[in-house]
Short mmCIF file of C-alpha atoms in Angstrom, two decimals:
data_model
loop_
_atom_site.label_atom_id
_atom_site.label_comp_id
_atom_site.label_asym_id
_atom_site.label_seq_id
_atom_site.Cartn_x
_atom_site.Cartn_y
_atom_site.Cartn_z
CA MET T 24 -30.36 5.58 4.85
CA ASN T 25 -30.42 8.29 2.19
CA ASN T 26 -33.36 10.07 3.86
CA ILE T 27 -31.59 10.41 7.21
CA SER T 28 -30.53 14.01 7.68
CA ARG T 29 -27.44 14.87 9.71
CA ARG T 30 -29.58 17.10 11.90
CA SER T 31 -32.17 14.40 12.64
CA PHE T 32 -29.47 11.85 13.43
CA ILE T 33 -27.70 14.17 15.88
CA LYS T 34 -31.02 15.23 17.39
CA SER T 35 -32.11 11.65 17.94
CA THR T 36 -28.76 10.79 19.52
CA SER T 37 -28.91 13.71 21.94
CA LEU T 38 -32.42 12.73 22.99
CA GLY T 39 -31.12 9.29 23.92
CA MET T 40 -33.49 7.25 21.73
CA THR T 41 -32.69 3.59 21.98
CA ILE T 42 -34.60 2.23 18.99
CA PHE T 43 -35.05 3.67 15.49
CA ALA T 44 -33.39 7.03 15.75
CA THR T 45 -34.59 8.19 12.36
CA GLN T 46 -37.35 7.70 9.83
CA ALA T 47 -35.19 5.13 8.03
CA PHE T 48 -35.62 2.86 11.06
CA SER T 49 -39.25 3.65 11.85
CA GLN T 50 -40.53 0.19 10.93
CA PRO T 51 -41.53 -2.27 13.71
CA LEU T 52 -38.67 -4.02 15.51
CA SER T 53 -39.87 -7.50 14.50
CA THR T 54 -39.95 -6.43 10.86
CA LEU T 55 -36.43 -5.00 11.03
CA ILE T 56 -35.03 -8.18 12.60
CA PHE T 57 -36.77 -10.32 9.97
CA ASP T 58 -35.46 -8.12 7.16
CA ASN T 59 -31.93 -8.23 8.60
CA LYS T 60 -31.97 -12.03 8.56
CA LYS T 61 -33.48 -12.13 5.09
CA GLN T 62 -30.81 -9.72 3.82
CA ASN T 63 -28.02 -11.59 5.65
CA ILE T 64 -27.34 -8.63 7.94
CA ILE T 65 -25.46 -9.08 11.23
CA ASP T 66 -27.87 -8.55 14.11
CA LEU T 67 -25.63 -6.86 16.70
CA ASP T 68 -26.31 -7.71 20.35
CA TYR T 69 -23.93 -5.23 21.98
CA VAL T 70 -21.71 -2.30 21.13
CA ILE T 71 -18.63 -2.29 23.36
CA TYR T 72 -17.03 0.94 24.54
CA ASP T 73 -14.05 1.90 26.70
CA LYS T 74 -14.96 3.88 29.79
CA GLY T 75 -13.20 7.24 29.85
CA VAL T 76 -12.43 7.27 26.11
CA LYS T 77 -14.61 10.12 24.87
CA ARG T 78 -14.94 9.11 21.23
CA SER T 79 -15.63 5.51 22.19
CA GLU T 80 -18.39 6.59 24.58
CA GLU T 81 -19.91 8.96 22.00
CA PHE T 82 -19.92 6.24 19.35
CA ALA T 83 -21.72 3.88 21.74
CA LYS T 84 -24.41 6.53 22.26
CA LYS T 85 -24.91 6.81 18.50
CA MET T 86 -25.23 3.03 18.20
CA ALA T 87 -27.66 2.98 21.13
CA ALA T 88 -29.78 5.54 19.30
CA LEU T 89 -30.01 3.03 16.45
CA GLY T 90 -31.19 0.25 18.74
CA THR T 91 -28.05 -1.60 19.91
CA LYS T 92 -27.42 -2.32 23.59
CA THR T 93 -24.17 -0.94 25.01
CA TYR T 94 -21.60 -2.62 27.23
CA GLU T 95 -18.89 -0.76 29.14
CA ILE T 96 -15.28 -1.96 29.39
CA ASN T 97 -13.36 -0.51 32.33
CA GLY T 98 -9.79 -1.67 31.91
CA ASP T 99 -10.45 -5.38 31.28
CA ILE T 100 -13.04 -7.70 29.76
CA SER T 101 -13.65 -9.91 32.82
CA ASN T 102 -17.31 -8.90 33.21
CA LEU T 103 -17.94 -9.13 29.47
CA TRP T 104 -16.33 -12.57 29.51
CA SER T 105 -18.47 -13.91 32.34
CA GLU T 106 -21.76 -12.27 31.33
CA VAL T 107 -21.69 -12.41 27.52
CA ILE T 108 -18.80 -14.31 25.94
CA ARG T 109 -18.47 -17.48 28.02
CA PRO T 110 -22.23 -18.28 28.05
CA THR T 111 -22.60 -17.88 24.27
CA TRP T 112 -19.46 -17.93 22.13
CA GLY T 113 -18.75 -21.39 20.77
CA ILE T 114 -21.75 -22.90 22.57
CA LYS T 115 -25.05 -21.62 21.21
CA ASN T 116 -26.70 -18.35 20.27
CA ASP T 117 -23.34 -16.72 19.60
CA THR T 118 -23.47 -13.04 20.50
CA ALA T 119 -22.46 -10.51 17.84
CA ILE T 120 -20.60 -7.47 19.15
CA ALA T 121 -19.09 -4.32 17.70
CA GLY T 122 -17.19 -1.36 19.00
CA LEU T 123 -14.95 1.66 18.62
CA THR T 124 -12.23 0.97 21.18
CA THR T 125 -8.55 1.10 21.98
CA TYR T 126 -6.17 -1.39 20.41
CA GLU T 127 -5.81 -3.20 23.74
CA THR T 128 -9.53 -3.96 23.93
CA LEU T 129 -9.69 -5.14 20.32
CA PHE T 130 -6.55 -7.28 20.72
CA VAL T 131 -7.97 -9.24 23.65
CA LEU T 132 -11.42 -9.68 22.10
CA GLN T 133 -10.00 -10.73 18.74
CA LYS T 134 -7.85 -13.40 20.41
CA VAL T 135 -10.83 -14.77 22.35
CA ALA T 136 -12.96 -14.64 19.18
CA PHE T 137 -10.41 -16.70 17.26
CA ASP T 138 -10.29 -19.32 20.01
CA ARG T 139 -14.09 -19.54 20.02
CA GLY T 140 -14.58 -19.78 16.26
CA MET T 141 -15.94 -16.26 15.82
CA VAL T 142 -15.10 -14.02 12.85
CA LEU T 143 -13.80 -10.45 12.63
CA TYR T 144 -16.00 -9.25 9.75
CA PHE T 145 -15.01 -5.60 9.79
CA ASN T 146 -12.15 -3.62 11.26
CA ALA T 147 -10.63 -0.20 10.77
CA GLU T 148 -7.89 1.90 12.31
CA HIS T 149 -8.72 5.56 12.91
CA LYS T 150 -5.78 7.94 13.35
CA ILE T 151 -7.01 11.26 14.68
CA ASP T 152 -4.41 14.02 14.38
CA GLY T 153 -5.66 17.52 15.01
CA LYS T 154 -8.33 18.41 12.46
CA ASP T 155 -7.80 15.37 10.25
CA ALA T 156 -8.64 11.70 10.62
CA ILE T 157 -7.19 8.89 8.50
CA HIS T 158 -9.25 5.70 8.38
CA ASN T 159 -7.56 2.48 7.29
CA ILE T 160 -10.56 0.27 6.58
CA LYS T 161 -10.77 -3.47 5.92
CA THR T 162 -14.21 -4.30 4.58
CA THR T 163 -16.19 -5.42 1.54
CA LYS T 164 -16.12 -3.43 -1.70
CA ASN T 165 -19.77 -2.42 -1.34
CA GLN T 166 -19.39 -1.31 2.27
CA PHE T 167 -16.26 0.69 1.45
CA ALA T 168 -18.21 2.57 -1.22
CA LYS T 169 -21.04 3.26 1.25
CA ILE T 170 -18.63 4.49 3.91
CA LYS T 171 -16.87 6.74 1.41
CA ASN T 172 -20.21 8.19 0.31
CA ASN T 173 -21.48 8.73 3.86
CA LEU T 174 -18.28 10.47 4.94
CA GLY T 175 -19.29 13.24 2.56
CA LYS T 176 -22.54 13.77 4.48
CA TYR T 177 -21.92 12.76 8.10
CA SER T 178 -19.16 12.86 10.70
CA TRP T 179 -16.90 9.81 10.75
CA THR T 180 -18.43 8.41 13.95
CA GLU T 181 -21.94 8.88 12.55
CA THR T 182 -20.82 7.16 9.34
CA LEU T 183 -19.47 4.22 11.32
CA ALA T 184 -22.67 3.89 13.33
CA LEU T 185 -24.94 3.97 10.30
CA ASN T 186 -22.89 1.41 8.36
CA MET T 187 -22.03 -0.96 11.21
CA ASN T 188 -25.69 -1.02 12.25
CA SER T 189 -26.59 -2.81 9.01
CA TYR T 190 -23.45 -4.74 8.15
CA PRO T 191 -23.63 -7.95 6.04
CA TYR T 192 -22.26 -11.40 6.83
CA GLU T 193 -19.49 -11.00 4.26
CA LYS T 194 -15.76 -11.35 4.77
CA ALA T 195 -13.58 -8.34 4.08
CA GLN T 196 -12.25 -8.08 0.54
CA ILE T 197 -10.18 -4.90 0.50
CA ARG T 198 -8.17 -2.62 2.79
CA SER T 199 -7.88 1.03 1.87
CA ASP T 200 -7.58 4.52 3.38
CA LEU T 201 -10.11 7.32 3.62
CA LYS T 202 -9.60 10.81 5.01
CA SER T 203 -12.13 12.94 6.85
CA VAL T 204 -12.43 15.87 9.21
CA ALA T 205 -11.64 14.62 12.72
CA ASP T 206 -14.35 16.13 14.96
CA SER T 207 -14.82 18.95 17.41
CA SER T 208 -12.13 17.54 19.73
CA ALA T 209 -8.49 18.22 18.94
CA ASN T 210 -7.23 15.26 20.98
CA LYS T 211 -4.82 13.04 19.08
CA GLU T 212 -5.42 9.31 19.39
CA ILE T 213 -5.75 6.04 17.51
CA LEU T 214 -8.93 4.00 17.86
CA TYR T 215 -10.22 0.82 16.23
CA SER T 216 -13.70 -0.03 15.00
CA TRP T 217 -14.69 -3.65 14.49
CA ILE T 218 -17.47 -6.23 14.26
CA ILE T 219 -17.14 -9.75 15.68
CA ALA T 220 -19.94 -12.19 14.87
CA PRO T 221 -20.58 -15.93 14.42
CA ARG T 222 -19.15 -17.76 11.45
CA VAL T 223 -21.77 -18.58 8.84
CA SER T 224 -21.66 -21.40 6.34
#
């Protein structure tokens, strides 16, 4: 991750690459999946985004550039429920999902996840107010340190994408705030990032 430049990450995102946006992810797909399992990394199946929410859509594009499939939510989760959740959650081959969404989307998915025995491994609230963004993050100590370090080099949505793309099967240990520059948009809003994945023994 250290050899990913901000320029190369943005360039790869704008080109719409779907797998291995940077040199850090240039190894074969099968090797990456094997390494993720060996390192106890969550293998994300989908990144969920809210249609019409600009930052949510942009985050999904960044995750797609790193190899994760995207799934659009347009007001409700009925299609996601019938196509992804019901066939897998609590049955077999539980699907791991992540997103940067509104509170409403997270609330519904978190409730379904609880009912189906899934786990919310990571979640953060992002308050964007003009030029500043305050991130209230619940995560592991190691991941918090990585996020804090990456915020000094990348935008906050890029930081989220890079860290959530290789997130461990570890329950959150701390909740703390970080501050960053918002982004090019001055729109005020509150969004939530999260990872929901199967429970592991």
